[in-house]
Short mmCIF file of C-alpha atoms and ligand atoms in Angstrom, two decimals:
data_model
loop_
_atom_site.label_atom_id
_atom_site.label_comp_id
_atom_site.label_asym_id
_atom_site.label_seq_id
_atom_site.Cartn_x
_atom_site.Cartn_y
_atom_site.Cartn_z
CA MET A 9 126.85 116.87 123.63
CA THR A 10 125.45 119.91 123.17
CA THR A 11 126.71 121.27 120.49
CA THR A 12 128.15 125.08 120.07
CA ASP A 13 127.80 125.01 116.68
CA PRO A 14 125.54 128.52 115.53
CA ASP A 15 123.38 126.33 112.75
CA VAL A 16 122.57 124.03 115.30
CA GLU A 17 119.53 124.66 118.05
CA VAL A 18 121.87 125.77 120.99
CA GLY A 19 121.67 123.53 124.19
CA ARG A 20 119.69 121.29 122.12
CA GLU A 21 121.33 117.67 122.80
CA LEU A 22 123.23 115.19 120.42
CA LEU A 23 123.42 112.07 119.47
CA GLN A 24 127.18 112.07 119.99
CA PHE A 25 129.28 108.80 117.25
CA PRO A 26 132.44 107.64 118.83
CA PRO A 27 135.54 110.01 117.66
CA ASP A 28 137.08 108.71 113.92
CA PHE A 29 133.69 107.62 113.22
CA LEU A 30 133.78 106.58 109.54
CA TRP A 31 131.53 108.63 107.80
CA GLY A 32 130.90 108.22 103.87
CA ALA A 33 128.20 106.13 100.92
CA ALA A 34 129.05 104.08 98.06
CA THR A 35 128.75 102.62 94.58
CA ALA A 36 130.09 100.43 92.37
CA SER A 37 131.80 99.72 89.24
CA PHE A 38 128.94 99.15 87.12
CA GLN A 39 126.71 101.25 88.13
CA ILE A 40 128.60 104.75 88.14
CA GLU A 41 131.48 103.68 85.31
CA GLY A 42 130.09 104.01 82.00
CA ALA A 43 132.30 103.38 79.50
CA THR A 44 132.15 100.05 79.38
CA THR A 45 133.89 99.41 76.04
CA VAL A 46 136.50 101.98 76.97
CA ASP A 47 140.22 101.32 76.99
CA GLY A 48 140.69 97.61 75.91
CA ARG A 49 137.83 96.93 79.30
CA GLY A 50 136.36 94.13 78.06
CA THR A 51 133.14 92.68 78.54
CA SER A 52 131.59 91.26 81.90
CA ILE A 53 128.04 88.98 82.72
CA TRP A 54 126.08 92.11 82.77
CA ASP A 55 127.39 93.69 79.96
CA THR A 56 125.53 90.69 78.68
CA PHE A 57 123.07 90.10 80.77
CA ALA A 58 121.71 93.33 80.34
CA ALA A 59 121.71 92.58 76.09
CA THR A 60 119.83 90.04 76.65
CA PRO A 61 115.76 90.58 76.18
CA GLY A 62 113.57 90.48 79.22
CA LYS A 63 116.81 90.07 81.79
CA VAL A 64 116.60 94.65 82.90
CA LEU A 65 114.11 96.67 82.83
CA GLY A 66 113.35 98.93 80.53
CA GLY A 67 116.52 96.79 78.35
CA ASP A 68 118.89 99.51 80.33
CA THR A 69 122.50 99.03 80.74
CA GLY A 70 125.19 99.48 82.06
CA ASP A 71 125.87 101.96 79.58
CA PRO A 72 125.40 105.62 80.31
CA ALA A 73 124.72 105.48 83.76
CA CYS A 74 126.87 108.27 85.85
CA ASP A 75 129.19 108.08 82.98
CA HIS A 76 132.00 108.27 86.84
CA TYR A 77 134.80 106.92 84.00
CA HIS A 78 134.42 110.30 82.48
CA ARG A 79 133.51 112.83 85.55
CA TYR A 80 135.67 111.18 88.34
CA GLU A 81 136.85 114.29 89.27
CA ASN A 82 133.30 116.47 89.87
CA ASP A 83 132.61 113.44 91.75
CA VAL A 84 135.16 113.84 93.81
CA GLU A 85 135.37 117.52 94.44
CA LEU A 86 131.38 116.34 95.41
CA MET A 87 132.44 114.33 97.53
CA SER A 88 134.41 116.83 99.43
CA SER A 89 131.78 118.70 99.51
CA LEU A 90 129.22 117.48 101.35
CA GLY A 91 132.08 116.92 103.24
CA LEU A 92 132.76 113.25 103.07
CA ALA A 93 135.27 111.21 105.50
CA ALA A 94 135.76 108.00 102.86
CA TYR A 95 134.17 105.87 99.57
CA ARG A 96 133.33 102.51 98.90
CA PHE A 97 134.24 102.04 95.38
CA SER A 98 134.76 99.04 93.71
CA VAL A 99 137.46 98.17 90.65
CA ALA A 100 135.59 96.83 87.24
CA TRP A 101 137.39 93.30 86.95
CA PRO A 102 137.07 93.31 83.31
CA ARG A 103 139.09 97.02 83.42
CA ILE A 104 141.53 95.32 84.59
CA GLN A 105 141.97 91.37 82.93
CA PRO A 106 139.24 91.85 80.11
CA LEU A 107 139.40 87.74 79.73
CA GLY A 108 139.51 87.43 83.71
CA SER A 109 142.83 85.74 83.45
CA GLY A 110 146.32 86.18 81.42
CA ALA A 111 146.89 89.95 80.38
CA VAL A 112 146.37 93.03 82.24
CA GLU A 113 144.72 96.92 80.89
CA THR A 114 147.42 99.00 82.06
CA ARG A 115 144.52 101.45 81.50
CA GLY A 116 142.13 99.80 83.43
CA LEU A 117 145.06 100.29 86.31
CA ASP A 118 144.74 104.10 85.43
CA PHE A 119 141.81 104.69 86.08
CA TYR A 120 141.46 103.49 89.13
CA ASP A 121 144.87 105.32 90.27
CA ARG A 122 143.94 108.32 88.99
CA LEU A 123 140.21 107.97 91.39
CA VAL A 124 142.48 107.35 94.31
CA ASP A 125 145.26 109.86 93.53
CA SER A 126 142.39 112.26 93.55
CA LEU A 127 140.48 110.85 96.36
CA LEU A 128 143.59 111.49 98.58
CA ALA A 129 144.09 115.00 96.90
CA SER A 130 140.78 115.38 98.66
CA GLY A 131 141.63 114.01 101.53
CA ILE A 132 138.70 111.07 101.27
CA GLN A 133 140.01 107.90 102.44
CA PRO A 134 139.17 105.18 100.02
CA LEU A 135 137.80 101.87 100.47
CA VAL A 136 138.37 99.39 98.01
CA THR A 137 136.31 96.70 96.65
CA LEU A 138 137.54 94.60 94.46
CA TYR A 139 134.60 91.88 93.81
CA HIS A 140 130.42 94.00 93.28
CA TRP A 141 129.29 91.63 90.33
CA ASP A 142 131.11 92.79 86.97
CA LEU A 143 132.74 89.10 86.37
CA PRO A 144 134.66 88.52 83.07
CA GLN A 145 132.43 87.12 81.17
CA ALA A 146 135.46 84.86 79.50
CA LEU A 147 134.75 83.05 83.12
CA GLU A 148 131.45 82.72 83.44
CA ASP A 149 131.82 80.91 79.57
CA ALA A 150 134.37 78.75 81.78
CA GLY A 151 131.57 77.78 84.15
CA GLY A 152 131.72 81.02 86.68
CA TRP A 153 131.44 80.97 90.08
CA ARG A 154 130.50 77.44 89.36
CA ASN A 155 134.38 76.51 88.49
CA ARG A 156 136.25 75.95 91.61
CA ASP A 157 139.19 77.78 88.97
CA THR A 158 137.22 81.36 88.82
CA ALA A 159 138.20 81.29 92.56
CA TYR A 160 141.57 81.28 92.38
CA ARG A 161 141.33 83.48 89.62
CA PHE A 162 140.00 85.77 91.01
CA ALA A 163 143.31 85.80 93.90
CA GLU A 164 145.31 86.77 90.65
CA TYR A 165 143.54 89.75 90.30
CA ALA A 166 143.08 90.23 93.62
CA THR A 167 146.76 90.61 93.83
CA ILE A 168 147.42 92.61 90.57
CA VAL A 169 145.41 95.44 91.74
CA HIS A 170 146.92 95.74 95.47
CA GLY A 171 149.94 95.98 93.36
CA ARG A 172 149.19 98.82 91.14
CA LEU A 173 146.56 100.28 94.49
CA GLY A 174 148.16 98.85 97.90
CA ASP A 175 150.61 101.85 98.20
CA ARG A 176 148.10 104.28 99.31
CA VAL A 177 144.31 101.67 99.30
CA LYS A 178 144.86 100.24 102.94
CA ALA A 179 140.49 99.07 103.55
CA TRP A 180 140.15 96.60 101.14
CA THR A 181 137.29 94.10 101.20
CA THR A 182 136.99 91.13 98.58
CA LEU A 183 133.57 90.44 97.53
CA ASN A 184 130.01 92.32 97.92
CA GLU A 185 127.46 90.76 98.42
CA PRO A 186 127.98 86.37 97.83
CA TRP A 187 124.45 86.28 98.88
CA CYS A 188 123.30 88.01 95.88
CA SER A 189 126.02 87.07 93.62
CA ALA A 190 125.78 83.18 94.83
CA PHE A 191 121.32 83.32 95.20
CA LEU A 192 120.10 85.22 92.32
CA GLY A 193 122.49 85.19 90.23
CA TYR A 194 122.48 80.42 90.03
CA GLY A 195 119.68 80.68 92.25
CA ASN A 196 117.43 82.39 90.67
CA GLY A 197 119.05 83.74 87.55
CA ILE A 198 117.62 87.33 88.60
CA HIS A 199 120.45 88.56 87.82
CA ALA A 200 124.03 87.55 86.19
CA PRO A 201 124.28 85.11 84.67
CA GLY A 202 120.49 84.73 85.26
CA ILE A 203 120.90 80.86 85.54
CA ALA A 204 117.99 79.37 87.72
CA ASP A 205 119.59 76.47 89.53
CA PRO A 206 119.64 76.65 93.18
CA ARG A 207 122.47 73.52 93.32
CA ALA A 208 124.73 75.87 91.72
CA ALA A 209 123.53 78.83 93.53
CA LEU A 210 125.41 76.28 97.04
CA GLU A 211 128.32 75.33 94.78
CA ALA A 212 129.27 78.73 94.18
CA ALA A 213 128.36 80.00 97.55
CA HIS A 214 132.04 78.26 98.24
CA HIS A 215 133.83 79.03 95.06
CA LEU A 216 133.30 82.76 96.08
CA LEU A 217 133.99 82.38 99.66
CA LEU A 218 136.84 81.08 98.31
CA GLY A 219 138.36 83.24 96.45
CA HIS A 220 137.52 85.81 99.62
CA GLY A 221 139.88 83.55 101.18
CA LEU A 222 142.50 82.99 98.51
CA ALA A 223 142.02 86.93 97.93
CA THR A 224 142.61 87.52 101.96
CA ALA A 225 145.90 85.35 102.79
CA ALA A 226 147.53 86.70 99.27
CA LEU A 227 147.04 90.66 99.99
CA ARG A 228 147.78 89.44 103.77
CA SER A 229 151.31 88.58 102.34
CA LEU A 230 151.42 91.75 100.15
CA ALA A 231 149.80 94.04 102.14
CA PRO A 232 151.92 96.17 104.76
CA ALA A 233 150.50 96.23 108.11
CA ASP A 234 148.01 98.83 108.11
CA HIS A 235 145.86 97.28 105.37
CA ARG A 236 143.10 95.64 107.43
CA LEU A 237 141.35 93.52 105.01
CA SER A 238 137.34 92.57 104.87
CA ILE A 239 134.18 91.66 103.55
CA VAL A 240 130.95 92.63 102.76
CA LEU A 241 128.35 90.45 103.16
CA ASN A 242 124.32 91.74 103.16
CA PHE A 243 122.18 90.76 106.39
CA SER A 244 118.61 91.14 106.94
CA THR A 245 117.50 90.35 110.83
CA VAL A 246 114.07 87.69 109.78
CA TRP A 247 111.91 88.27 112.08
CA ALA A 248 108.20 86.11 112.16
CA ASP A 249 104.38 86.58 114.00
CA GLY A 250 105.31 83.56 116.66
CA ALA A 251 107.12 81.86 118.58
CA SER A 252 105.90 78.69 118.83
CA GLU A 253 107.67 76.18 117.82
CA GLU A 254 107.31 76.39 113.81
CA HIS A 255 107.68 79.73 114.06
CA LEU A 256 110.92 80.08 115.48
CA THR A 257 111.63 77.31 113.21
CA ALA A 258 110.99 79.17 110.24
CA VAL A 259 112.90 82.12 111.09
CA ARG A 260 116.03 80.04 112.26
CA LYS A 261 116.16 78.46 108.04
CA VAL A 262 116.00 82.06 106.03
CA ASP A 263 118.01 83.07 108.65
CA GLY A 264 120.50 79.96 108.36
CA LEU A 265 120.83 80.51 104.38
CA GLN A 266 120.67 84.45 104.85
CA ASN A 267 123.30 84.72 107.26
CA ARG A 268 125.06 82.22 108.39
CA ILE A 269 125.71 80.65 105.51
CA LEU A 270 128.17 82.80 104.55
CA LEU A 271 128.93 84.04 108.15
CA ASP A 272 129.26 81.43 109.60
CA PRO A 273 132.35 79.74 107.81
CA ILE A 274 134.44 83.04 107.13
CA THR A 275 134.26 84.15 111.32
CA GLY A 276 136.02 80.48 111.24
CA ARG A 277 132.34 77.96 112.37
CA GLY A 278 132.36 76.69 108.67
CA TYR A 279 128.86 75.57 107.20
CA PRO A 280 126.16 75.39 109.52
CA GLU A 281 125.02 72.22 110.32
CA ASP A 282 121.03 72.57 109.90
CA VAL A 283 121.97 74.52 105.98
CA LEU A 284 124.03 71.78 105.17
CA LEU A 285 120.68 69.18 106.38
CA GLU A 286 117.70 71.03 105.39
CA THR A 287 119.85 71.77 101.31
CA ALA A 288 120.68 67.96 101.23
CA TRP A 289 118.20 67.42 99.44
CA LEU A 290 119.20 69.57 95.94
CA GLY A 291 121.69 67.07 95.97
CA ASP A 292 125.03 66.47 97.06
CA TRP A 293 126.03 70.43 96.54
CA THR A 294 129.12 69.92 99.55
CA ARG A 295 130.58 68.57 96.56
CA VAL A 296 132.95 71.20 96.04
CA ILE A 297 134.08 71.71 99.49
CA ARG A 298 138.09 69.90 99.50
CA ASP A 299 139.62 69.21 101.98
CA GLY A 300 141.19 72.69 104.07
CA ASP A 301 138.52 74.16 102.08
CA LEU A 302 137.49 75.91 105.48
CA GLU A 303 140.28 76.77 106.38
CA ILE A 304 141.11 79.16 103.18
CA ILE A 305 138.19 80.28 103.95
CA GLU A 306 138.17 81.75 107.11
CA ALA A 307 141.51 83.28 106.76
CA PRO A 308 141.32 86.15 109.60
CA LEU A 309 139.65 89.55 108.71
CA ASP A 310 140.23 93.33 110.36
CA TRP A 311 136.60 94.73 109.92
CA LEU A 312 133.23 92.76 107.80
CA GLY A 313 131.41 95.13 106.53
CA VAL A 314 127.66 95.10 106.83
CA ASN A 315 124.88 95.72 104.21
CA TYR A 316 121.18 96.61 105.43
CA TYR A 317 118.24 97.40 104.06
CA ALA A 318 115.10 96.31 105.72
CA PRO A 319 113.91 92.70 107.84
CA ALA A 320 112.90 90.31 106.38
CA ARG A 321 109.39 88.61 107.28
CA VAL A 322 108.23 84.47 107.00
CA ALA A 323 105.79 82.35 108.17
CA PRO A 324 105.96 78.49 108.43
CA ALA A 325 104.11 76.55 105.49
CA ASP A 326 103.10 73.57 105.66
CA GLY A 327 104.89 70.16 105.76
CA ASP A 328 108.52 70.71 102.42
CA VAL A 329 106.67 72.34 100.04
CA VAL A 330 109.78 74.32 98.50
CA THR A 331 109.71 77.39 99.40
CA PRO A 332 109.85 79.72 95.36
CA GLY A 333 112.65 82.64 95.87
CA PRO A 334 115.89 82.66 96.26
CA PHE A 335 116.71 80.96 99.15
CA ALA A 336 118.61 77.61 97.17
CA GLY A 337 116.77 74.53 99.41
CA LEU A 338 114.24 76.52 101.52
CA ARG A 339 111.62 74.14 102.27
CA GLY A 340 108.48 74.88 104.71
CA VAL A 341 108.52 78.09 104.38
CA GLU A 342 106.44 81.38 103.67
CA LEU A 343 107.91 84.71 102.88
CA LEU A 344 105.70 87.36 103.80
CA PRO A 345 104.74 91.35 101.78
CA PRO A 346 107.41 94.04 103.68
CA ARG A 347 104.91 96.24 106.58
CA GLY A 348 104.07 99.36 107.63
CA GLU A 349 106.12 102.31 105.72
CA LEU A 350 108.10 101.45 102.10
CA THR A 351 110.25 102.78 100.36
CA GLY A 352 109.49 103.77 96.74
CA PHE A 353 111.68 99.76 95.84
CA GLY A 354 108.58 98.42 98.53
CA TRP A 355 110.68 97.52 101.08
CA GLU A 356 109.66 98.23 104.56
CA GLN A 357 111.91 100.86 106.26
CA ASN A 358 112.60 99.37 109.94
CA ALA A 359 115.25 100.52 111.56
CA ASP A 360 114.98 98.19 114.56
CA ALA A 361 115.72 96.05 112.56
CA PHE A 362 119.04 97.70 111.42
CA THR A 363 119.54 97.82 115.59
CA GLU A 364 118.61 94.35 116.35
CA LEU A 365 121.19 93.09 113.27
CA LEU A 366 123.96 95.02 114.44
CA VAL A 367 123.91 93.76 118.65
CA ARG A 368 123.46 90.05 117.01
CA LEU A 369 126.74 90.42 114.66
CA SER A 370 128.59 91.96 116.38
CA ARG A 371 127.84 89.16 118.88
CA ASP A 372 128.42 86.79 116.25
CA SER A 373 131.60 88.16 114.03
CA ALA A 374 133.79 86.39 116.48
CA GLY A 375 134.83 90.18 117.44
CA LEU A 376 135.50 91.68 113.91
CA PRO A 377 135.00 95.22 115.09
CA LEU A 378 132.31 96.12 112.29
CA VAL A 379 131.28 98.34 109.40
CA VAL A 380 128.63 100.02 107.00
CA THR A 381 129.82 99.72 104.09
CA GLU A 382 125.35 99.91 102.30
CA ASN A 383 122.28 101.54 104.33
CA GLY A 384 119.82 103.42 101.89
CA SER A 385 117.00 104.18 100.62
CA ALA A 386 115.34 104.68 97.01
CA PHE A 387 112.26 106.79 96.61
CA PRO A 388 111.34 109.43 93.28
CA ASP A 389 113.00 112.38 93.01
CA THR A 390 112.42 115.21 91.04
CA VAL A 391 114.45 118.00 90.25
CA ASP A 392 112.06 120.97 91.04
CA GLY A 393 111.30 124.37 89.85
CA LEU A 394 113.86 125.65 92.49
CA GLY A 395 116.59 123.43 90.82
CA ARG A 396 116.39 121.08 94.47
CA VAL A 397 115.84 118.38 95.23
CA VAL A 398 113.87 118.41 98.74
CA ASP A 399 113.82 114.43 99.09
CA VAL A 400 112.33 114.35 102.39
CA GLU A 401 110.83 110.01 102.44
CA ARG A 402 114.67 109.21 101.46
CA THR A 403 116.10 111.63 104.58
CA ARG A 404 113.67 110.42 106.34
CA TYR A 405 115.44 106.94 106.09
CA LEU A 406 118.81 107.95 106.24
CA VAL A 407 117.94 110.08 109.76
CA ASP A 408 115.64 106.73 110.41
CA HIS A 409 118.58 104.52 110.29
CA VAL A 410 121.81 106.67 111.27
CA ARG A 411 119.96 106.88 115.14
CA ALA A 412 119.40 103.14 114.82
CA VAL A 413 123.11 101.96 114.10
CA HIS A 414 123.60 104.99 117.50
CA ARG A 415 121.58 102.75 118.64
CA ALA A 416 123.21 99.17 118.94
CA ILE A 417 126.39 101.61 119.89
CA ALA A 418 124.96 102.23 122.79
CA GLN A 419 124.10 98.29 123.29
CA GLY A 420 127.86 97.42 122.76
CA ALA A 421 127.68 96.80 119.29
CA ASP A 422 131.46 97.54 118.03
CA VAL A 423 129.94 99.86 114.30
CA ARG A 424 133.15 102.25 113.11
CA GLY A 425 131.47 103.75 110.07
CA TYR A 426 128.95 104.17 107.82
CA LEU A 427 128.40 104.50 104.76
CA ALA A 428 125.62 105.68 102.58
CA TRP A 429 124.60 103.23 99.32
CA SER A 430 124.60 105.96 97.61
CA LEU A 431 126.46 108.58 96.26
CA LEU A 432 125.21 109.17 93.35
CA ASP A 433 121.63 108.08 91.86
CA ASN A 434 122.89 104.63 89.41
CA PHE A 435 122.18 101.67 87.56
CA GLU A 436 119.99 99.24 89.80
CA TRP A 437 120.50 95.70 88.79
CA ALA A 438 117.23 94.36 86.40
CA ALA A 439 115.18 97.47 87.94
CA GLY A 440 118.25 99.20 85.46
CA TYR A 441 118.49 103.35 86.18
CA SER A 442 114.24 103.50 87.06
CA GLN A 443 115.04 103.26 91.68
CA ARG A 444 116.89 106.06 92.68
CA PHE A 445 119.19 105.69 95.94
CA GLY A 446 121.10 108.62 95.17
CA ILE A 447 121.77 111.54 97.88
CA VAL A 448 122.87 112.99 94.62
CA HIS A 449 120.17 112.90 91.52
CA VAL A 450 121.57 112.29 88.69
CA ASP A 451 120.77 113.00 85.32
CA TYR A 452 121.46 110.33 83.25
CA GLU A 453 119.92 112.40 79.60
CA THR A 454 121.90 115.70 80.98
CA GLN A 455 124.80 113.88 83.21
CA ARG A 456 124.07 116.82 85.69
CA ARG A 457 124.64 116.05 89.79
CA THR A 458 121.80 117.61 92.24
CA VAL A 459 122.75 117.53 95.34
CA LYS A 460 119.82 117.10 97.33
CA GLU A 461 118.88 117.86 101.02
CA SER A 462 119.25 113.70 102.03
CA ALA A 463 123.12 114.80 101.17
CA ALA A 464 123.23 117.72 103.00
CA THR A 465 120.95 116.38 105.51
CA LEU A 466 124.26 113.85 106.16
CA SER A 467 126.92 116.43 105.39
CA ARG A 468 125.28 118.16 108.88
CA ILE A 469 126.05 114.63 111.12
CA ILE A 470 129.45 114.18 109.30
CA ARG A 471 130.10 118.29 110.83
CA ASP A 472 128.79 117.61 114.15
CA ASN A 473 129.73 113.72 113.96
CA GLY A 474 125.52 112.90 115.71
CA LEU A 475 122.51 114.31 115.73
CA PRO A 476 119.74 115.82 117.66
CA PRO A 477 118.04 112.98 119.30
CA THR A 478 114.13 113.23 117.09
CA GLY A 479 113.40 114.84 114.77
CA TYR A 480 114.80 115.73 110.76
CA ASP A 481 115.23 118.80 110.57
CA ILE A 482 118.85 118.26 111.39
C1 GCO B 8 123.30 95.71 96.81
C2 GCO B 8 123.73 96.30 96.37
C3 GCO B 8 123.86 97.43 95.81
C4 GCO B 8 122.15 98.38 94.92
C5 GCO B 8 122.07 98.31 96.51
C6 GCO B 8 120.78 98.28 96.72
O1 GCO B 8 123.32 95.46 98.18
O2 GCO B 8 122.17 94.92 96.79
O3 GCO B 8 125.35 96.36 96.75
O4 GCO B 8 124.70 97.19 94.31
O5 GCO B 8 121.89 98.62 94.46
O6 GCO B 8 122.50 97.33 97.21
O7 GCO B 8 119.51 97.11 95.82
#
């Protein structure tokens, strides 16, 4: 299609996205809200973890973050000025049930009410993530996701939130990246609650999926027919440098522990046999699987949220040597360093791996439409003398990866939307505030927001529902 917009070079062909393609940005409660002790909010595992010396870089905590709890109206105005059609945010469980169960804190619900109304008043569709890692500490004290009961508490909490927001919010996702909650939270302990026990990680993964299934069934029983339910998983394309049997085995093992261990159960295929076999040496983690659990976990969904940042590179290693890192039970594989151009966070930039992933997922997700619920890059930013943030590298990553989505769609992938991670610079978990992913810069001292060049570029892509096939001066 050739755009007729005067801002775009006349006659320049555009890569056009499907009509109604959903463009937006994403955030998460603990990463942007601040106000961690305001209006009855309970303690989360990330408050506890961040308060533990040595766990988060620089001793950073969830305060003040972006003070979004108080500044949300201005942030919604920012989203509107950028032309975002959708905004994905998460609800902080400890704001709704400070102890994770029982008493409901209506001031917490009131905040999300106000946020949703503000979004709708600006014509922005809210996509609600019910759990983005901020588990109430009281539940962790009772075992957290190692405790099966937490799955039932999650379904109860989900019902409460849907009861308040469900008359206006139609797009729901239960969990954000249960892989991180399980393998980084309980596997190698670099995330809250900071437990390093690979078998516990696998058991936690099961309970997270059980909670997803229970919550999905609960919402399905309450939601009008036009509500769309989902889960958000983080995926990697796994590559090796050879095609020998050993190389292919290394790829299969990591693909199993990164991608299939979660994708298969939620799409009705149960846990992958190879993963079950290759993790059995950790001890019988499958003891936590009860009759009927898999049927609960495969609760029908309407779309699959896909978070992608970078590929994984692997090589076969000798024998059954345990592989250091987050993959519970992985042996005989070497995790290789990233290659080529890296982001400021040291992650490999590879848009082709994104295309490959989306095409694969469109094939392997039982026909579920895909929404890119997170994709972005961290680079150090500075506000220049003219008050601008000319983030060339982040803009290039954005453009390269949006084009990668277009290539996937051209190859038949059913991708319905792209949400940039993230709207705002924010708290990057164990890296604290050291990594800036935002398309909008946040000065954490003054809370001043500055729209970056990457945001202006995304705005133009949204305006045209497409972008030129080459170049970055969009
Ligand atoms: C994730 C989380 C986000 C991160 C982002 C950058 O995908 O890990 O959903 O909270 O901040 O991905 O790591």
